[in-house]
Amino acid sequence: MPSTINNDLNRLDLSNVDLTSVDWSAFPDKQGHFGIYGGRFAPETLMDAIEELEIAYNHLKNDQQFQADFDNDLRHYVGRPSPLYHAQRWSNELGGAQIYLKREDLNHTGAHKINNTIGQALLAKHMGKPRIIAETGAGQHGVATATIAARLGLECVVYMGEVDVARQAPNVYRMKLLGAEVRPVTSGSKTLKDALNEAMRDWVTNVDDTFYCIGTVAGPHPYPEMVRDFQTIIGREAKQQSLKQTGRLPDALVACIGGGSNAIGLFHEFLADLDVDIYGVEAAGHGLETGEHAAPLCTAKPGVLHGNRMYLMADDDGQVIEPHSISAGLDYPGVGPEHCFLKDIGRANYVAVTDDEAMQAFHSLTRIEGIIPALESSHALAYAMKLAPTMTSDQQIIVNLSGRGDKDINTIAAREGIKL
Amino acid sequence: MSRITQCFADLNNKGKKALIPYITAGDSNPSITVPLMHAMVKAGADMIELGIPFSDPMADGPTIQLACERALIHHTSLNNVIAMTTEFRQKDNETPIIFMGYLNPVEAMGYQTFADKAKAAGIDALLTVDLPPEESSELVPILNEAGIDPIYLLSPTTTDARIKKISDSGSGFLYYVSLKGVTGSSTLNVSEVAERVERIRSIASMPVAVGFGIKDAASARAVSAVSDGVIVGSAIVKIIENNIDDADTITHEITALLTSMRQAMDA
């Protein structure tokens, strides 16, 4: 495949690639490119630290002791494997395909984020970095980072937009209880993207002793690859569980996409299984037509931010547009480069559901299955509600229930005019 | 020979060092940018670094972040910054203009379109903070074709191998970032800078200008003594920040700062 890009950044034409011929393990290439996406668009001050990280990761990912430590933590600290649960009553209610929920909400700290933070914190420890920093939107990645930092005895600083600090107060308090310092970010739009900018600035300044723990499959290479590798436990388990519990692979996978780490974690193991349809669900916010959304894959074109090329919500001048979603965890203007590649090559479908649709799904699952999903995951559930009725009752969908909704009850109550 | 190479050669012949002020275009108001550029040249600037405002200036400290925000209130776009250069060139066809910013506005415009417009406007160089040589293989040939120098940053952590790689990809001069941190950081260790500049010169055959942490006549003099030039950013932008809406005071104070730096550097 050609690795060049057109000057005006028209996308590479990947539309005619024969998917049966693609070696999915070949991505990214050595420079971190997924087609034209990904790469390492970082300030020079960080290049040495990023190279150091890449060398350390490439060494440790094949190190048996490191993998054993990681697996041990996932089993005994996180509580893996997470169940694959047949939501029978909800499936019957929707009429159509059988829905199975991959229960990442049952992980320690309540979301998939901990899979990645454990991997990166172990890496930080191996690299002799005593200080770990992170950005967070909803606070789930911040909590997951603070948690593992507490356990490994690492200093932890979490950057969080001032707006998110206000709307996710319980998670801010959790991080503080865990010993992390939460620094509210007041620059720019005061949300996740600005928290990421501020974390990068911290890293540039304290590069000698600091490890930057990025929470999603974005950032300069090797982050998209590394975070993906730590999250693919989701798909590996789901595949085994599906085979064991149902005797076959699912017909479709559905996961929500902010940066895209829970989605790539589920999808990656199934990429070569071309009979398995893949759906990534972005946040349509108030509706794609209103412009107030967080759906770069559905609406935007490629751009460069935060160290990588990706679909990026930006205006004609290249200024980044502030996204909107009811869910703080999806409120990001870009998306991990591997998803961009999977979209262009046609292996995955990217769709979007609105705030209102996510809310309906939230209530529906809560009332019918007794599971309170995170608002992020509710986007995946909302799409499953549309998809399942178009399929037959002997077909199967796996939905990644990436997090639990306890953190969102204040947001939901406020939206519905209820005072807690 | 490019304007920048010519400028360094002329300075070298006179035994002088380059004084390169930075302002963010459109800060605090697009109407002050071109007059301010002329005033800076009059005060002794040899080249001008013109910042392209960006919504997410990841490698900049609070001073230049705020400058970007002020410029973006007025929707100062890359097209506007190019137009400012066209206007500047009507009266000044000598002083090199270096565009500095982040990649995304250039990507949004398209590399070839940017190069065509920049060449027509008389822009001499482009420095994109988040575009290392590894990712430059598309842009650099287009810039070279248009006679625009790609300028790269070097940092205290840049290895010898990378210095080589960067100097192979760039032209005009190398911009040494004198400290770990974002723009506007404070401490500056001159002997450490001297050592690093020597190291860079032993690997790369290009002038080395030093930025980050140069804020007054004394630091400009000290750093220029061990390099080929100094870049002054946050100290100038701070003057704009402190005098928003007062174009006369902005011009007056920036002129005074640059004049004092020029005198100290030439003494």
XYZ file of C-alpha atoms in Angstrom:
687
model
C 0.000 0.000 0.000
C 1.387 3.482 -0.790
C 2.363 5.420 2.288
C 2.194 8.877 0.783
C -0.580 11.339 1.289
C -1.969 13.849 -1.126
C -1.075 17.438 -0.490
C -4.645 18.419 0.141
C -5.012 15.381 2.363
C -7.599 13.688 0.258
C -7.783 10.284 1.788
C -5.887 7.407 0.370
C -8.248 5.329 -1.642
C -8.541 2.258 0.544
C -12.045 1.497 -0.633
C -11.028 -1.188 -3.111
C -8.700 -3.123 -0.853
C -9.496 -6.829 -0.677
C -10.058 -7.300 3.048
C -9.207 -10.996 2.908
C -5.670 -10.031 1.873
C -4.990 -7.636 4.747
C -2.590 -8.672 7.491
C -4.209 -6.885 10.427
C -1.238 -7.500 12.686
C 0.923 -5.397 10.347
C -0.579 -2.167 11.671
C 0.761 0.180 12.709
C 4.019 0.170 10.736
C 7.306 0.768 12.546
C 6.749 4.526 12.507
C 3.291 4.126 14.003
C 1.265 4.719 10.858
C -2.112 3.164 10.173
C -2.276 4.186 6.507
C -2.049 7.982 6.623
C -3.167 8.080 10.264
C -1.226 7.916 13.506
C 2.478 8.730 13.382
C 4.463 10.858 15.763
C 3.648 14.555 15.455
C 5.305 15.660 18.655
C 7.389 18.645 19.763
C 11.119 17.981 19.663
C 11.409 18.240 23.446
C 9.383 15.042 23.715
C 10.958 13.009 20.941
C 13.683 11.536 23.109
C 11.232 10.555 25.847
C 8.866 9.024 23.302
C 11.694 7.010 21.770
C 12.728 5.845 25.234
C 9.149 4.750 25.860
C 8.970 2.941 22.543
C 12.186 1.034 23.237
C 11.042 0.102 26.733
C 7.646 -1.020 25.490
C 9.017 -3.028 22.578
C 11.320 -4.778 25.006
C 8.728 -5.467 27.676
C 5.839 -6.515 25.472
C 7.704 -9.717 24.715
C 9.043 -10.122 28.232
C 7.454 -13.086 29.973
C 7.830 -11.682 33.472
C 6.188 -8.391 32.479
C 3.307 -10.207 30.803
C 2.939 -12.486 33.825
C 2.798 -9.455 36.159
C 0.234 -7.818 33.893
C -1.927 -10.929 33.635
C -1.712 -11.490 37.373
C -2.935 -7.961 38.076
C -5.752 -8.260 35.568
C -6.922 -11.465 37.236
C -6.515 -10.717 40.918
C -6.675 -6.927 41.118
C -9.118 -6.065 38.325
C -11.181 -9.237 38.602
C -10.832 -10.509 35.047
C -12.091 -12.207 33.049
C -15.147 -9.993 32.969
C -18.347 -11.934 32.212
C -20.020 -12.117 28.820
C -23.629 -11.806 29.884
C -26.618 -12.819 27.784
C -29.127 -9.995 28.225
C -32.015 -12.304 27.494
C -34.875 -10.182 28.715
C -33.604 -7.091 26.919
C -33.071 -9.114 23.719
C -36.650 -10.394 23.880
C -37.938 -6.890 24.531
C -36.125 -5.532 21.464
C -37.083 -8.515 19.310
C -34.323 -9.735 17.053
C -30.716 -10.655 17.692
C -29.506 -12.008 21.041
C -27.500 -9.361 22.865
C -24.482 -10.279 24.948
C -22.874 -7.668 27.172
C -19.146 -7.696 27.789
C -19.175 -6.596 31.389
C -16.225 -4.205 31.663
C -18.388 -2.305 34.132
C -17.608 -5.033 36.658
C -13.877 -4.312 36.597
C -12.216 -2.730 39.596
C -12.859 1.052 39.330
C -15.884 0.385 37.148
C -14.656 0.611 33.572
C -12.251 -0.772 30.990
C -9.766 2.036 31.659
C -7.928 0.074 34.365
C -6.681 -2.532 31.842
C -4.543 0.151 30.242
C -3.420 2.029 33.341
C -2.083 -1.157 34.908
C -0.048 -1.877 31.795
C 1.350 1.637 31.596
C 2.031 1.934 35.321
C 3.975 -1.340 35.292
C 5.926 0.101 32.374
C 6.594 3.334 34.287
C 7.857 1.312 37.203
C 10.172 -0.688 34.939
C 11.479 2.534 33.399
C 12.234 3.942 36.841
C 9.854 6.904 36.496
C 8.571 7.845 39.966
C 5.929 10.282 38.738
C 2.927 9.515 36.560
C 0.634 12.056 34.936
C -2.678 11.622 33.145
C -5.455 13.575 31.475
C -9.057 12.757 32.152
C -12.470 13.734 30.834
C -15.188 11.891 32.734
C -12.654 11.046 35.398
C -12.626 7.279 34.762
C -9.107 7.261 33.361
C -7.975 9.624 36.103
C -9.422 7.328 38.762
C -7.899 4.272 37.111
C -4.499 5.983 36.981
C -4.715 7.240 40.563
C -5.703 3.731 41.657
C -2.721 1.953 40.184
C -0.401 4.800 41.209
C -1.540 4.313 44.801
C -0.905 0.605 44.609
C 2.556 0.978 43.043
C 3.573 3.928 45.210
C 3.924 6.393 42.323
C 3.313 10.126 42.557
C 0.241 10.955 40.474
C -0.985 14.206 38.923
C -4.212 14.260 36.919
C -5.173 17.094 34.568
C -8.879 17.681 34.189
C -10.743 20.505 32.465
C -12.449 22.883 34.847
C -15.800 22.159 33.195
C -15.344 18.419 33.750
C -14.191 18.949 37.340
C -17.582 20.546 37.963
C -19.668 17.899 36.195
C -17.763 14.886 37.564
C -17.294 15.900 41.197
C -17.498 12.369 42.661
C -14.596 11.184 40.512
C -12.523 14.230 41.477
C -13.009 13.301 45.112
C -12.158 9.667 44.392
C -8.859 10.669 42.816
C -8.015 12.838 45.809
C -8.844 10.001 48.209
C -6.428 7.844 46.229
C -3.674 10.378 46.817
C -3.596 11.980 43.385
C -3.334 15.698 42.820
C -6.097 16.890 40.486
C -5.131 20.027 38.576
C -8.102 21.834 37.006
C -7.296 23.107 33.511
C -8.567 26.589 32.724
C -7.126 27.065 29.245
C -9.061 26.782 25.985
C -12.437 25.131 26.326
C -11.551 23.672 29.737
C -12.436 20.078 28.772
C -10.668 16.857 27.790
C -8.642 18.190 24.859
C -7.293 21.006 27.010
C -6.462 18.550 29.790
C -4.430 16.628 27.205
C -2.629 19.817 26.122
C -1.783 20.595 29.731
C -0.558 17.061 30.430
C 1.714 17.328 27.360
C 3.082 20.623 28.701
C 3.785 18.979 32.042
C 5.544 16.110 30.280
C 7.677 18.499 28.197
C 8.738 20.249 31.394
C 9.308 17.205 33.629
C 10.403 14.740 31.017
C 13.235 13.227 33.086
C 11.211 11.709 35.916
C 7.687 11.631 34.515
C 5.674 8.988 32.684
C 2.650 10.208 30.738
C -0.168 7.682 30.987
C -2.500 8.458 28.055
C -6.008 7.088 28.525
C -6.968 6.271 24.977
C -5.694 4.867 21.697
C -4.409 8.239 20.499
C -1.285 10.348 20.923
C 2.162 9.995 19.383
C 3.351 6.499 18.462
C 3.640 4.119 20.349
C 0.586 5.141 22.428
C -2.156 4.033 19.994
C -0.495 0.637 19.590
C 0.443 0.220 23.239
C -2.939 1.197 24.676
C -4.620 -1.062 22.130
C -2.403 -3.971 23.153
C -3.343 -3.477 26.811
C -7.055 -3.319 25.930
C -7.227 -6.272 23.534
C -7.790 -8.517 26.557
C -11.459 -7.474 26.138
C -11.781 -8.995 22.669
C -9.662 -12.053 23.418
C -11.883 -12.938 26.350
C -15.058 -12.129 24.451
C -14.073 -14.399 21.592
C -13.319 -17.344 23.869
C -16.462 -16.751 25.902
C -18.613 -16.500 22.809
C -17.235 -19.775 21.455
C -17.651 -21.485 24.801
C -21.099 -20.136 25.640
C -22.718 -20.137 22.214
C -20.485 -22.376 20.151
C -19.756 -19.694 17.577
C -18.566 -16.188 16.886
C -20.965 -13.257 17.179
C -22.517 -11.691 14.070
C -21.812 -8.155 15.202
C -19.795 -6.127 17.686
C -20.901 -2.754 19.032
C -18.865 -0.320 21.133
C -18.905 3.403 21.844
C -16.099 5.646 20.572
C -14.610 8.689 22.208
C -10.901 8.223 21.685
C -11.783 4.612 20.982
C -9.902 2.428 23.475
C -12.740 0.195 24.642
C -13.855 -0.229 21.040
C -10.445 -1.166 19.657
C -10.024 -3.441 22.692
C -13.112 -5.383 21.624
C -12.698 -5.120 17.841
C -9.049 -5.933 17.310
C -9.245 -9.651 18.006
C -12.065 -9.981 15.449
C -10.599 -7.953 12.565
C -9.677 -11.022 10.526
C -13.090 -12.606 11.166
C -14.733 -10.858 8.250
C -18.151 -12.394 8.954
C -18.287 -10.411 12.182
C -19.745 -6.949 11.484
C -18.183 -4.152 13.490
C -19.960 -0.977 14.634
C -18.296 1.936 16.416
C -20.774 4.390 17.902
C -19.890 8.056 18.207
C -21.744 10.712 20.157
C -24.160 12.645 17.938
C -24.877 14.987 20.865
C -27.765 17.272 19.935
C -27.741 15.760 16.432
C -25.115 15.620 13.689
C -26.986 18.299 11.730
C -26.667 20.791 14.625
C -22.867 20.678 14.635
C -23.033 20.080 18.396
C -21.676 16.575 18.617
C -18.502 14.565 19.134
C -18.533 12.495 15.945
C -15.346 13.121 13.951
C -15.503 9.777 12.101
C -19.031 10.516 10.903
C -18.499 14.162 10.002
C -14.895 15.369 9.902
C -11.783 15.067 7.756
C -8.203 14.198 8.740
C -6.139 16.605 10.796
C -3.268 16.588 13.261
C -3.628 17.066 17.005
C -2.084 15.606 20.134
C 0.728 13.848 18.354
C -1.143 11.974 15.649
C -3.098 12.320 12.424
C -6.715 11.351 12.780
C -10.222 12.414 11.854
C -10.451 15.717 13.664
C -13.288 18.174 14.209
C -11.840 21.440 12.968
C -13.062 24.482 11.067
C -11.870 25.501 7.589
C -8.925 27.332 9.173
C -7.779 24.191 10.974
C -8.834 25.409 14.409
C -10.136 22.583 16.560
C -13.880 22.698 17.222
C -15.141 22.109 20.726
C -17.210 18.921 20.683
C -20.430 18.280 22.579
C -21.725 15.151 24.223
C -23.821 14.422 27.286
C -21.077 11.966 28.089
C -17.812 13.564 29.241
C -15.892 10.442 28.206
C -16.926 10.833 24.550
C -16.431 14.601 24.498
C -13.282 14.624 22.353
C -12.786 16.205 18.903
C -10.521 13.461 17.532
C -10.432 9.673 17.474
C -7.722 7.041 17.604
C -5.883 6.520 14.285
C -6.640 2.816 13.993
C -10.365 3.563 13.860
C -9.718 6.120 11.105
C -7.915 3.434 9.158
C -10.640 0.825 9.774
C -13.223 3.307 8.516
C -11.346 4.113 5.314
C -10.571 0.506 4.511
C -14.171 -0.458 5.190
C -13.602 -3.032 7.923
C -15.681 -1.200 10.538
C -18.838 0.901 10.350
C -18.987 4.136 12.273
C -22.356 5.504 13.283
C -23.623 8.009 15.841
C -26.466 8.256 18.339
C -27.780 11.384 20.056
C -27.805 12.334 23.721
C -31.535 11.522 23.820
C -31.098 8.090 22.257
C -28.320 7.290 24.724
C -30.573 8.342 27.600
C -33.363 6.051 26.386
C -30.943 3.140 26.208
C -29.640 3.983 29.667
C -33.124 3.712 31.147
C -34.058 0.699 29.095
C -31.122 -1.438 30.209
C -31.384 -0.248 33.798
C -35.051 -1.172 34.078
C -35.034 -4.393 32.112
C -31.697 -5.948 33.096
C -30.921 -4.276 36.414
C -27.628 -2.943 35.077
C -26.884 0.792 35.271
C -24.591 1.559 32.325
C -22.234 4.502 31.944
C -23.474 7.247 29.635
C -20.577 6.413 27.295
C -21.634 2.761 27.064
C -25.260 3.838 26.700
C -24.339 5.088 23.222
C -23.322 1.568 22.231
C -26.502 0.191 23.781
C -28.595 2.738 21.876
C -27.176 1.566 18.598
C -27.718 -2.072 19.581
C -31.383 -1.166 20.144
C -31.564 -0.098 16.494
C -29.500 -2.963 15.132
C -30.982 -5.939 16.994
C -34.514 -5.665 15.525
C -33.030 -5.783 11.992
C -31.507 -9.180 12.747
C -32.961 -12.611 13.474
C -33.284 -14.194 16.910
C -30.602 -16.783 16.149
C -28.056 -14.043 15.505
C -25.821 -12.558 18.168
C -24.466 -9.130 19.024
C -21.739 -8.409 21.567
C -22.010 -4.937 23.074
C -19.091 -3.629 25.063
C -20.550 -2.413 28.343
C -17.421 -0.378 28.922
C -18.339 1.188 32.252
C -20.901 1.450 34.982
C -23.194 4.415 35.383
C -22.822 5.282 39.061
C -20.597 8.243 38.163
C -23.341 9.660 35.932
C -26.314 9.691 38.265
C -25.852 13.377 39.143
C -25.774 14.339 35.451
C -28.836 12.250 34.687
C -30.823 13.473 37.677
C -30.029 17.087 36.811
C -31.056 16.530 33.193
C -34.369 15.095 34.316
C -34.997 17.867 36.815
C -34.523 15.697 39.873
C -32.702 17.068 42.909
C -30.688 14.431 44.772
C 20.483 32.325 -1.555
C 17.413 32.595 0.655
C 16.723 35.821 2.534
C 17.473 34.020 5.789
C 20.815 32.604 4.668
C 21.701 36.020 3.226
C 20.719 37.717 6.468
C 22.925 35.456 8.594
C 25.805 35.898 6.121
C 25.502 39.700 6.246
C 25.357 39.689 10.043
C 28.352 37.394 10.181
C 30.336 39.771 7.962
C 29.539 42.607 10.350
C 30.355 40.484 13.381
C 26.773 40.722 14.594
C 24.175 38.269 15.846
C 20.539 37.954 14.806
C 17.775 39.433 16.927
C 14.528 37.626 16.127
C 11.365 38.776 17.919
C 8.195 36.673 17.932
C 4.632 37.930 17.971
C 1.418 36.014 17.470
C -0.307 37.423 14.394
C -3.606 39.065 15.255
C -2.693 39.617 18.925
C -4.218 41.666 20.460
C -5.910 42.876 17.319
C -5.172 42.087 13.656
C -4.832 45.806 12.900
C -1.705 46.216 15.055
C 0.309 43.325 13.615
C 1.810 44.874 10.458
C 2.664 48.269 12.040
C 4.252 46.374 14.932
C 6.351 44.305 12.534
C 7.714 47.489 10.941
C 8.365 48.989 14.370
C 10.307 45.909 15.437
C 12.510 46.107 12.359
C 13.141 49.768 13.113
C 14.098 48.843 16.678
C 16.754 46.437 15.434
C 15.069 43.149 14.608
C 16.873 41.224 11.860
C 14.065 38.751 11.182
C 10.531 38.339 12.456
C 8.831 35.231 13.692
C 5.126 35.481 13.086
C 2.983 33.069 15.057
C 0.007 31.411 13.366
C -2.712 31.338 16.025
C -3.880 27.832 16.957
C -6.664 26.617 19.207
C -4.440 24.033 20.922
C -0.898 25.382 21.340
C 0.404 22.277 23.090
C 4.048 23.367 23.482
C 3.347 26.901 24.625
C 3.103 28.328 28.109
C 0.274 30.532 29.404
C 1.583 33.755 27.790
C 1.443 32.510 24.207
C -1.684 30.446 24.879
C -3.443 33.667 25.802
C -1.983 35.408 22.749
C -3.525 32.693 20.562
C -6.852 33.084 22.321
C -6.804 36.860 21.782
C -5.954 36.433 18.111
C -8.653 33.801 17.651
C -11.320 36.082 19.122
C -10.725 38.029 15.902
C -10.712 34.779 13.861
C -7.147 35.391 12.691
C -6.670 32.576 10.183
C -3.626 31.344 8.308
C -5.001 33.171 5.256
C -5.096 36.384 7.299
C -1.512 35.892 8.471
C -0.378 35.407 4.874
C -2.241 38.588 3.898
C -0.451 40.463 6.706
C 2.865 39.391 5.232
C 1.805 40.600 1.781
C 1.002 43.967 3.337
C 4.315 44.040 5.232
C 6.240 43.301 2.031
C 4.842 46.422 0.357
C 7.213 48.447 2.507
C 9.868 45.907 3.499
C 11.296 43.466 1.021
C 14.414 42.667 3.045
C 13.488 41.370 6.487
C 12.979 37.598 6.561
C 9.606 36.420 7.842
C 9.391 33.076 9.597
C 5.967 31.561 10.131
C 5.749 29.605 13.354
C 2.871 27.481 14.523
C 1.309 24.057 14.575
C 0.697 21.750 11.667
C -3.081 21.555 11.553
C -3.814 24.986 10.025
C -1.288 24.179 7.273
C -2.833 20.732 6.723
C -6.299 22.255 6.597
C -5.162 24.685 3.892
C -3.270 21.972 2.013
C 0.510 21.818 1.732
C 0.733 22.906 -1.900
C -1.789 25.716 -1.507
C 0.105 26.966 1.521
C 3.443 26.869 -0.283
C 2.042 28.716 -3.309
C 0.427 31.430 -1.226
C 3.409 31.741 1.103
C 5.808 32.111 -1.785
C 3.638 34.759 -3.423
C 3.415 36.662 -0.136
C 7.174 36.626 0.445
C 7.283 34.292 3.434
C 10.754 32.872 3.999
C 10.369 29.957 6.367
C 7.958 27.704 8.198
C 8.465 26.250 11.655
C 5.813 23.756 12.723
C 6.283 22.784 16.359
C 4.572 19.413 16.016
C 6.148 18.271 12.758
C 9.410 16.394 13.304
C 11.486 15.389 10.253
C 10.102 11.842 10.486
C 6.694 13.153 9.433
C 7.938 15.854 7.047
C 8.570 13.829 3.911
C 5.513 15.258 2.151
C 5.791 18.867 3.233
C 9.529 19.534 2.980
C 9.927 18.909 -0.779
C 6.970 21.214 -1.414
C 8.514 23.928 0.764
C 11.903 23.459 -0.878
C 10.317 23.774 -4.298
C 8.767 27.085 -3.241
C 12.033 28.346 -1.754
C 10.680 28.293 1.800
C 13.090 27.142 4.501
C 11.782 24.432 6.847
C 12.998 25.384 10.328
C 13.202 22.787 13.092
C 13.503 22.923 16.834
C 16.300 21.207 18.712
C 15.971 20.596 22.429
C 18.326 19.807 25.312
C 17.251 16.168 24.954
C 17.914 15.907 21.196
C 20.468 13.179 20.532
C 23.388 13.563 18.112
C 21.693 11.212 15.669
C 18.598 13.380 15.684
C 20.596 16.590 15.299
C 21.975 15.086 12.105
C 18.570 13.950 10.877
C 17.012 17.331 11.644
C 19.760 19.371 10.025
C 19.504 17.192 6.919
C 15.806 18.003 6.634
C 15.927 21.691 7.556
C 17.473 24.782 6.069
C 17.947 28.455 6.980
C 18.858 27.954 10.611
C 18.295 25.618 13.543
C 16.228 26.815 16.481
C 17.669 25.575 19.751
C 15.125 25.465 22.572
C 17.275 26.351 25.544
C 15.333 24.509 28.204
C 12.998 21.646 28.911
C 9.574 23.134 29.170
C 7.050 25.258 27.386
C 7.548 28.783 26.052
C 7.781 31.419 28.749
C 9.646 29.232 31.236
C 12.122 31.153 33.340
C 15.505 29.676 34.133
C 18.333 29.849 31.629
C 21.783 28.325 32.016
C 24.080 30.115 29.570
C 27.084 27.820 29.911
C 24.869 24.813 29.264
C 23.458 26.583 26.181
C 26.991 27.349 24.983
C 27.967 23.707 25.300
C 24.902 22.498 23.422
C 25.276 25.061 20.627
C 28.889 23.942 20.140
C 27.704 20.344 19.967
C 25.062 21.235 17.369
C 27.572 23.232 15.311
C 29.941 20.261 15.276
C 27.228 18.171 13.623
C 25.213 20.639 11.550
C 26.524 23.295 9.196
C 23.818 25.874 9.742
C 23.383 28.930 11.959
C 21.961 28.151 15.404
C 19.522 30.599 16.990
C 18.446 30.145 20.578
C 14.988 30.710 22.021
C 13.062 30.138 25.280
C 14.040 32.113 28.375
C 15.458 35.251 26.723
C 13.673 38.158 28.311
C 15.978 41.163 28.672
C 19.119 42.851 27.372
C 21.415 40.844 29.645
C 20.084 37.428 28.627
C 20.005 38.457 24.947
C 23.639 39.526 25.142
C 24.765 36.421 27.016
C 23.007 33.971 24.714
C 23.864 35.755 21.460
C 27.526 35.634 22.476
C 27.446 31.833 22.299
C 25.122 31.414 19.290
C 24.174 32.987 15.960
C 21.070 34.707 17.201
C 18.336 34.968 19.806
C 14.584 34.540 19.560
C 12.493 36.597 21.945
C 8.893 35.489 22.345
C 7.073 35.544 25.644
C 8.798 38.728 26.884
C 7.337 40.604 23.903
C 3.949 38.941 24.004
C 3.741 39.791 27.710
C 3.942 43.479 26.788
C 0.925 43.029 24.516
C -0.901 41.146 27.265
C -0.289 43.987 29.709
C -1.428 46.701 27.307
C -4.321 45.236 25.332
C -6.131 47.898 23.284
C -3.260 50.337 23.730
C -1.350 50.060 20.473
C 0.884 53.046 21.223
C 2.145 51.678 24.517
C 2.606 48.223 22.997
C 4.735 49.675 20.184
C 6.627 51.949 22.538
C 7.507 49.242 25.074
C 8.383 46.577 22.519
C 10.589 49.101 20.709
C 12.321 49.934 23.998
C 12.900 46.246 24.822
C 14.294 45.393 21.382
C 16.453 48.535 21.292
C 18.010 47.598 24.613
C 18.631 44.054 23.402
C 20.148 45.292 20.141
C 22.490 47.631 21.959
C 23.549 44.958 24.427
C 24.135 42.408 21.664
C 26.156 44.825 19.512
C 28.213 46.280 22.347
